[in-house]
Short mmCIF file of N, CA and C in Angstrom, two decimals:
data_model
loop_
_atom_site.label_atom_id
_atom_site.label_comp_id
_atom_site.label_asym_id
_atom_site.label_seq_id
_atom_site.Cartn_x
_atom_site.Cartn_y
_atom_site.Cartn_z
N UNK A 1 0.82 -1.19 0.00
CA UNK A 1 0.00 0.00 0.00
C UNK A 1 0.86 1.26 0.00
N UNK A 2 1.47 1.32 1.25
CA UNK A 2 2.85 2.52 0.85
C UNK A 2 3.29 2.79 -0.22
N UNK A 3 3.60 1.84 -1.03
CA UNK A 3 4.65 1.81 -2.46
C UNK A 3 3.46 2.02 -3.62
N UNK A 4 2.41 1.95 -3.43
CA UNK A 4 1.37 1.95 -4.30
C UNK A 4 1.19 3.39 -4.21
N UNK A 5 1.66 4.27 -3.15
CA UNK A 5 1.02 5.29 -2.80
C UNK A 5 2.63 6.18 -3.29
N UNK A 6 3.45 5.85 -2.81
CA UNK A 6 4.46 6.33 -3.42
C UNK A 6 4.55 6.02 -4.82
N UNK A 7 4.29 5.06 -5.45
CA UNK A 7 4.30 5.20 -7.21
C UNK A 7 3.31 5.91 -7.52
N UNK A 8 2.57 6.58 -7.24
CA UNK A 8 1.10 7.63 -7.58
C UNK A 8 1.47 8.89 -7.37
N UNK A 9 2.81 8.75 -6.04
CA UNK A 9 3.41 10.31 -5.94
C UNK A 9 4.37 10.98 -7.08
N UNK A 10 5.02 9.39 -7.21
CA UNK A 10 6.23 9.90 -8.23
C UNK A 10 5.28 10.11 -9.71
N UNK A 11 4.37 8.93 -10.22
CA UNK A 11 3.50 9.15 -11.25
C UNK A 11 3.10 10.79 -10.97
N UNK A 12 2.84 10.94 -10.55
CA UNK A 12 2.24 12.63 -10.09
C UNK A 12 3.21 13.68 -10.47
N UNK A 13 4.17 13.57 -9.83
CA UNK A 13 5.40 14.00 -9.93
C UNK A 13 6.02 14.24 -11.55
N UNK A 14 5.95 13.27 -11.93
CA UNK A 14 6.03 12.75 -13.63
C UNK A 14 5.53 13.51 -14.59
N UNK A 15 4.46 13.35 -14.14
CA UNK A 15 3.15 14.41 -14.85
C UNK A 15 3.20 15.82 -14.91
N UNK A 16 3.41 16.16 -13.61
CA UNK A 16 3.56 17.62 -13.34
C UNK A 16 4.44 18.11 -13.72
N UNK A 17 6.11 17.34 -14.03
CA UNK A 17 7.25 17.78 -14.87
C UNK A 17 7.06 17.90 -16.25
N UNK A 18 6.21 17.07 -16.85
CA UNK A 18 6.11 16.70 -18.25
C UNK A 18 4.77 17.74 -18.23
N UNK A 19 4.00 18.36 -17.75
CA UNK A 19 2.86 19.41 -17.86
C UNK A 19 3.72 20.80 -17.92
N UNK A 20 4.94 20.91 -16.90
CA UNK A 20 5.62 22.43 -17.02
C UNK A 20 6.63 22.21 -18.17
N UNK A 21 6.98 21.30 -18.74
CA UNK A 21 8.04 21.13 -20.10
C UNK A 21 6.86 21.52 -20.90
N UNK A 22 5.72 21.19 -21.16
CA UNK A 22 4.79 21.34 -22.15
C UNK A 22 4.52 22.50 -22.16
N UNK A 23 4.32 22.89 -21.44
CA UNK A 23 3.62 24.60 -20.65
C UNK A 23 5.04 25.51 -21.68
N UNK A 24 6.04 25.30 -21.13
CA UNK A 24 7.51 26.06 -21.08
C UNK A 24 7.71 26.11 -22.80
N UNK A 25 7.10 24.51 -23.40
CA UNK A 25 7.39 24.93 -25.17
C UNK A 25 6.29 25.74 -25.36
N UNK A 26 5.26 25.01 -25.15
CA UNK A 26 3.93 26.34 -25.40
C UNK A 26 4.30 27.82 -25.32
N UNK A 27 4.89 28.18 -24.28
CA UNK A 27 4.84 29.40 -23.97
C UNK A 27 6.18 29.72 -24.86
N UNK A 28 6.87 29.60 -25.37
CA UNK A 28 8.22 29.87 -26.51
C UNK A 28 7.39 29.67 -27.43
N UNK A 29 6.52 28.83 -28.25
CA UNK A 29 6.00 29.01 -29.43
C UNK A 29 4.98 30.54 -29.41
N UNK A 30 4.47 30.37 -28.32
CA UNK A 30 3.24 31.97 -28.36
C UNK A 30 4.31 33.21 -28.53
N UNK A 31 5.23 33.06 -28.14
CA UNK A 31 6.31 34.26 -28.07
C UNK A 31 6.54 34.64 -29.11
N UNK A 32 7.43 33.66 -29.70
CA UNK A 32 7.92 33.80 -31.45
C UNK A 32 6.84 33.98 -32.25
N UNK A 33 5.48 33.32 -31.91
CA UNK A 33 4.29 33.98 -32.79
C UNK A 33 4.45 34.98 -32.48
N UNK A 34 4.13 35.50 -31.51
CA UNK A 34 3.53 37.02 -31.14
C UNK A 34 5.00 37.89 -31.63
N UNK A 35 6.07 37.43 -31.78
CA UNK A 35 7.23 38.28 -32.07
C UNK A 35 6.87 38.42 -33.94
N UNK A 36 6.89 37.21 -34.39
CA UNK A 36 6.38 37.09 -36.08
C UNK A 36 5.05 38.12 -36.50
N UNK A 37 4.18 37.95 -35.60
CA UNK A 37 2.76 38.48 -35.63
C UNK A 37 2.88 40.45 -35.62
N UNK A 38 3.96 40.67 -34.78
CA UNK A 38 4.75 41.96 -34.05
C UNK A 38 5.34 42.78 -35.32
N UNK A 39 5.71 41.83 -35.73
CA UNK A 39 6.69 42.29 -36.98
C UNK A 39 6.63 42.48 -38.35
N UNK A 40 4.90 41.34 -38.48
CA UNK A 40 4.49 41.60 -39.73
C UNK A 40 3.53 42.74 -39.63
N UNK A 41 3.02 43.11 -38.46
CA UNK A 41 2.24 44.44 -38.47
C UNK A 41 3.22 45.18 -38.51
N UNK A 42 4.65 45.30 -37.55
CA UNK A 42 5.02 47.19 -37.87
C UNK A 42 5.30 47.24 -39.72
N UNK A 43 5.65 46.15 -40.04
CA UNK A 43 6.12 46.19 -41.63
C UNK A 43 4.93 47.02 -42.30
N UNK A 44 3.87 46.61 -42.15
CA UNK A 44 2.49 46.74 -42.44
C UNK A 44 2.27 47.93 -42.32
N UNK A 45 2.35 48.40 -41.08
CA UNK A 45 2.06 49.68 -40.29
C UNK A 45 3.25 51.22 -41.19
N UNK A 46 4.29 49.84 -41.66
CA UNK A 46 5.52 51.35 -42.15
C UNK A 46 4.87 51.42 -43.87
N UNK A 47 4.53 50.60 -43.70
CA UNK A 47 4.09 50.29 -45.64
C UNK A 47 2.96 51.62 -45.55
N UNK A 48 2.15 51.59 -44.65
CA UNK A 48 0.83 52.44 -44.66
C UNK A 48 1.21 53.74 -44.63
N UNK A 49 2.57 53.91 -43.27
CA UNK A 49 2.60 55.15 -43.47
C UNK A 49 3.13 55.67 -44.52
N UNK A 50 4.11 55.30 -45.37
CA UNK A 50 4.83 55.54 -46.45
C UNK A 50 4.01 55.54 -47.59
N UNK A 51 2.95 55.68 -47.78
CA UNK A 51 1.80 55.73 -48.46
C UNK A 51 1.27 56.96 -48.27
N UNK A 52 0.95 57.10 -47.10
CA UNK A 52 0.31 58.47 -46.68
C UNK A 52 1.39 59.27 -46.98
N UNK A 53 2.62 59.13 -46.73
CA UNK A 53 3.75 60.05 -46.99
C UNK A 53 3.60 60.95 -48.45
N UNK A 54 3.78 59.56 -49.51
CA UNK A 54 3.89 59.70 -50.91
C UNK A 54 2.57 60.85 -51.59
N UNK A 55 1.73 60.22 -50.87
CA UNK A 55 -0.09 60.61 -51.14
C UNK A 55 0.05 62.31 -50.72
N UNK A 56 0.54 62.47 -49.47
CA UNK A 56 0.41 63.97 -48.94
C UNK A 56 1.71 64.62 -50.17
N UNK A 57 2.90 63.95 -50.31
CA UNK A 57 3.86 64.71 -50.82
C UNK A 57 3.18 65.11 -52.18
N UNK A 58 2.69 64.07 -53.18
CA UNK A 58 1.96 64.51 -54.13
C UNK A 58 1.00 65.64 -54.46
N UNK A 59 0.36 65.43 -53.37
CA UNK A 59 -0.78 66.34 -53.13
C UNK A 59 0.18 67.62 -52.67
N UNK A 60 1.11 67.59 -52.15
CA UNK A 60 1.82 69.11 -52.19
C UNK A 60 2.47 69.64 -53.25
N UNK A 61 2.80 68.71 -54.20
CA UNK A 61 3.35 68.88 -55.40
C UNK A 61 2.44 69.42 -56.40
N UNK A 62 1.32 68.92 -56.50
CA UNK A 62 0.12 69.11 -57.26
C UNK A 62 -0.16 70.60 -56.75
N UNK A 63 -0.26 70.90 -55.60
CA UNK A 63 -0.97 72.20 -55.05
C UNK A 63 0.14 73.65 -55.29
N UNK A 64 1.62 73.01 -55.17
CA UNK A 64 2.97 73.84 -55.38
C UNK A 64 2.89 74.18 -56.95
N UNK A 65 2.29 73.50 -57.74
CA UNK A 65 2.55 73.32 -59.25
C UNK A 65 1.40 73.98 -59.92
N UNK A 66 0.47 73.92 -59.29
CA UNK A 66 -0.58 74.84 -59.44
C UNK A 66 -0.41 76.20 -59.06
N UNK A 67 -0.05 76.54 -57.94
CA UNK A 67 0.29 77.77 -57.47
C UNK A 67 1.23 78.57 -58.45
N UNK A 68 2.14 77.81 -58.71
CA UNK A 68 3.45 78.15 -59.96
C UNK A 68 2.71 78.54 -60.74
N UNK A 69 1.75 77.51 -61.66
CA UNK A 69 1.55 77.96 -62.59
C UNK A 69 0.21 79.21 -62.88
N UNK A 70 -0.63 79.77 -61.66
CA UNK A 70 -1.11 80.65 -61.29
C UNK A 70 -0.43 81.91 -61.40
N UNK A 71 0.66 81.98 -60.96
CA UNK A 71 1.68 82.98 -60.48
C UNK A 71 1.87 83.62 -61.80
N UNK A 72 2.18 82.39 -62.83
CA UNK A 72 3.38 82.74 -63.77
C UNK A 72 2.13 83.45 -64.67
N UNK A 73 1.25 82.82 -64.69
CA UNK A 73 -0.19 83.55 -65.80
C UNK A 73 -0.50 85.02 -65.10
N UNK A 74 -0.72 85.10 -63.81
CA UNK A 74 -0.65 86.48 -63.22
C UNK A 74 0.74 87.32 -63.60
N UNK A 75 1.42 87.00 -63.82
CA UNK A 75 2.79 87.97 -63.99
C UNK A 75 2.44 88.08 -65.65
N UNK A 76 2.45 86.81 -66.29
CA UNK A 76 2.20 87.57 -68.08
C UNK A 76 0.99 88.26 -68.37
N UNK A 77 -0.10 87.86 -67.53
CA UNK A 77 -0.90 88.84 -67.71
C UNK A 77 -0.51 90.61 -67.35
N UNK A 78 -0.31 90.53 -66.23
CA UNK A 78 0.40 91.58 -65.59
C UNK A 78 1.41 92.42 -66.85
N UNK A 79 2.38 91.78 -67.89
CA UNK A 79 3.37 92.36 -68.07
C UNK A 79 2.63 92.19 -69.66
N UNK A 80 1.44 91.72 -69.77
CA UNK A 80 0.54 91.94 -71.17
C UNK A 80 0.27 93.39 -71.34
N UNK A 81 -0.25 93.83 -69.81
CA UNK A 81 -1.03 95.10 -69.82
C UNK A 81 -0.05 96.54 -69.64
N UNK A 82 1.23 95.97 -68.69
CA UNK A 82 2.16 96.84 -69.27
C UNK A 82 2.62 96.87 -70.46
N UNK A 83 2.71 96.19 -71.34
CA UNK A 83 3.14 96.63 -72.86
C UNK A 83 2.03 96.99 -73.31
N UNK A 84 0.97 96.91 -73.27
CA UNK A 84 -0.53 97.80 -73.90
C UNK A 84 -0.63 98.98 -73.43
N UNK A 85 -0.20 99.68 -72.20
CA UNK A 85 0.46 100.64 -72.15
C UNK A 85 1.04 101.27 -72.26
N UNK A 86 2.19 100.55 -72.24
CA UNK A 86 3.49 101.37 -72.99
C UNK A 86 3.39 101.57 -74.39
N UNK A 87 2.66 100.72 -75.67
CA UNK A 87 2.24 100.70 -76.40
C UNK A 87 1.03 102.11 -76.58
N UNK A 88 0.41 102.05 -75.76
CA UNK A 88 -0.35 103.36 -75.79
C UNK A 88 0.59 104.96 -75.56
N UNK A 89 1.00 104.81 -75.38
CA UNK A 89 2.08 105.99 -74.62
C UNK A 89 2.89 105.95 -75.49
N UNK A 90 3.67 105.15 -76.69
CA UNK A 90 4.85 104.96 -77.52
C UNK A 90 4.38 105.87 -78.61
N UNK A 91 3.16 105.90 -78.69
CA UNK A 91 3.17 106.73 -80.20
C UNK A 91 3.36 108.26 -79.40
N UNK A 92 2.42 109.02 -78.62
CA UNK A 92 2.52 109.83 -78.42
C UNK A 92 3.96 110.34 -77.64
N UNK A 93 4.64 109.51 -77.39
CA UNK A 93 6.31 109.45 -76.86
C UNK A 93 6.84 110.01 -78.54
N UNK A 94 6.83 109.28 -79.54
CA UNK A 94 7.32 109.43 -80.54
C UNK A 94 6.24 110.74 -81.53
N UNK A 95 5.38 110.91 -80.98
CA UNK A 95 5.17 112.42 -81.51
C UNK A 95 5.40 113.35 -80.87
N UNK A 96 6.08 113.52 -79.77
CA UNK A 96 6.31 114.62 -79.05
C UNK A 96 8.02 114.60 -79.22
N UNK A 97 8.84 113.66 -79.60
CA UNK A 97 10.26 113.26 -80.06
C UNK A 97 10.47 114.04 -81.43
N UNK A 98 9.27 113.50 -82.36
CA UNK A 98 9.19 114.14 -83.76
C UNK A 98 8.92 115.66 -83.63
N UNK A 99 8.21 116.45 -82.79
CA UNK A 99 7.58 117.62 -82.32
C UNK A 99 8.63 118.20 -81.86
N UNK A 100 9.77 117.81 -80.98
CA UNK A 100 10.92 118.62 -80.44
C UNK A 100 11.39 118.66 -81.49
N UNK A 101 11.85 117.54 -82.36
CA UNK A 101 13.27 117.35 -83.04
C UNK A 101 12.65 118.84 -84.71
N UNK A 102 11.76 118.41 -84.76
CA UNK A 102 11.37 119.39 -86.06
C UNK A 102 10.71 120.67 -85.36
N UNK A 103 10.57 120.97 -84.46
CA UNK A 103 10.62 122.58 -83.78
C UNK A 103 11.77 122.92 -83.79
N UNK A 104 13.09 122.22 -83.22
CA UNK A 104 14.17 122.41 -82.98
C UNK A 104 15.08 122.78 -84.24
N UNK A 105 14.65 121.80 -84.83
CA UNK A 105 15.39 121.81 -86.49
C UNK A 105 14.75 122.55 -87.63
N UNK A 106 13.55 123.17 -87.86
CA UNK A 106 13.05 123.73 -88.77
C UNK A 106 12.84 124.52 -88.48
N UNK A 107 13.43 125.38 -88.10
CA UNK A 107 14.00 127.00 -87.65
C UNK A 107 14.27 127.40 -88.68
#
């Protein structure tokens, strides 16, 4: 009876070593998942942001390139209307040139 009772301790014993070895791989496999699992999201996570990166940089490029080309139509417009001016003003520049020079000279 003793020895019956002591082989049920050590059986016990047995068990409970071979339950924390099981436990101990278990718990190293959840790890390295969760490390694999860890790693394919930040990849994931950098892929996304680098997306948003590209997406915003574009969109500043698009908005910079527009602006440019706003600018540059405001300035030729701008330098349209100064030569339609100066154009207006050139003849009477050159009749008042012709007006000195032949007052001056047809004396």
């Amino acid at each position: 009876m003793v020895e019956e009772v002591i082989n049920n301790i050590i059986e016990a014993e047995e068990k409970a070593d071979s339950i924390i070895k099981e436990s101990q791989v278990r718990a190293k496999e959840i790890i390295a998942k969760a490390k694999e699992d860890a790693a394919i999201l930040i990849e994931s996570e950098k892929k996304k942001v680098q997306l948003e990166i590209a997406q915003e940089q574009n969109a500043a490029f698009f908005e910079a390139s527009t602006n440019a080309e706003k600018a540059t139509q405001d300035c030729e417009k701008e330098a349209e209307e100064m030569a339609k001016k100066a154009e207006k003003n050139l003849d009477k520049a050159v009749d008042y040139i012709i007006g000195s020079m032949t007052a001056k000279y047809d004396k």
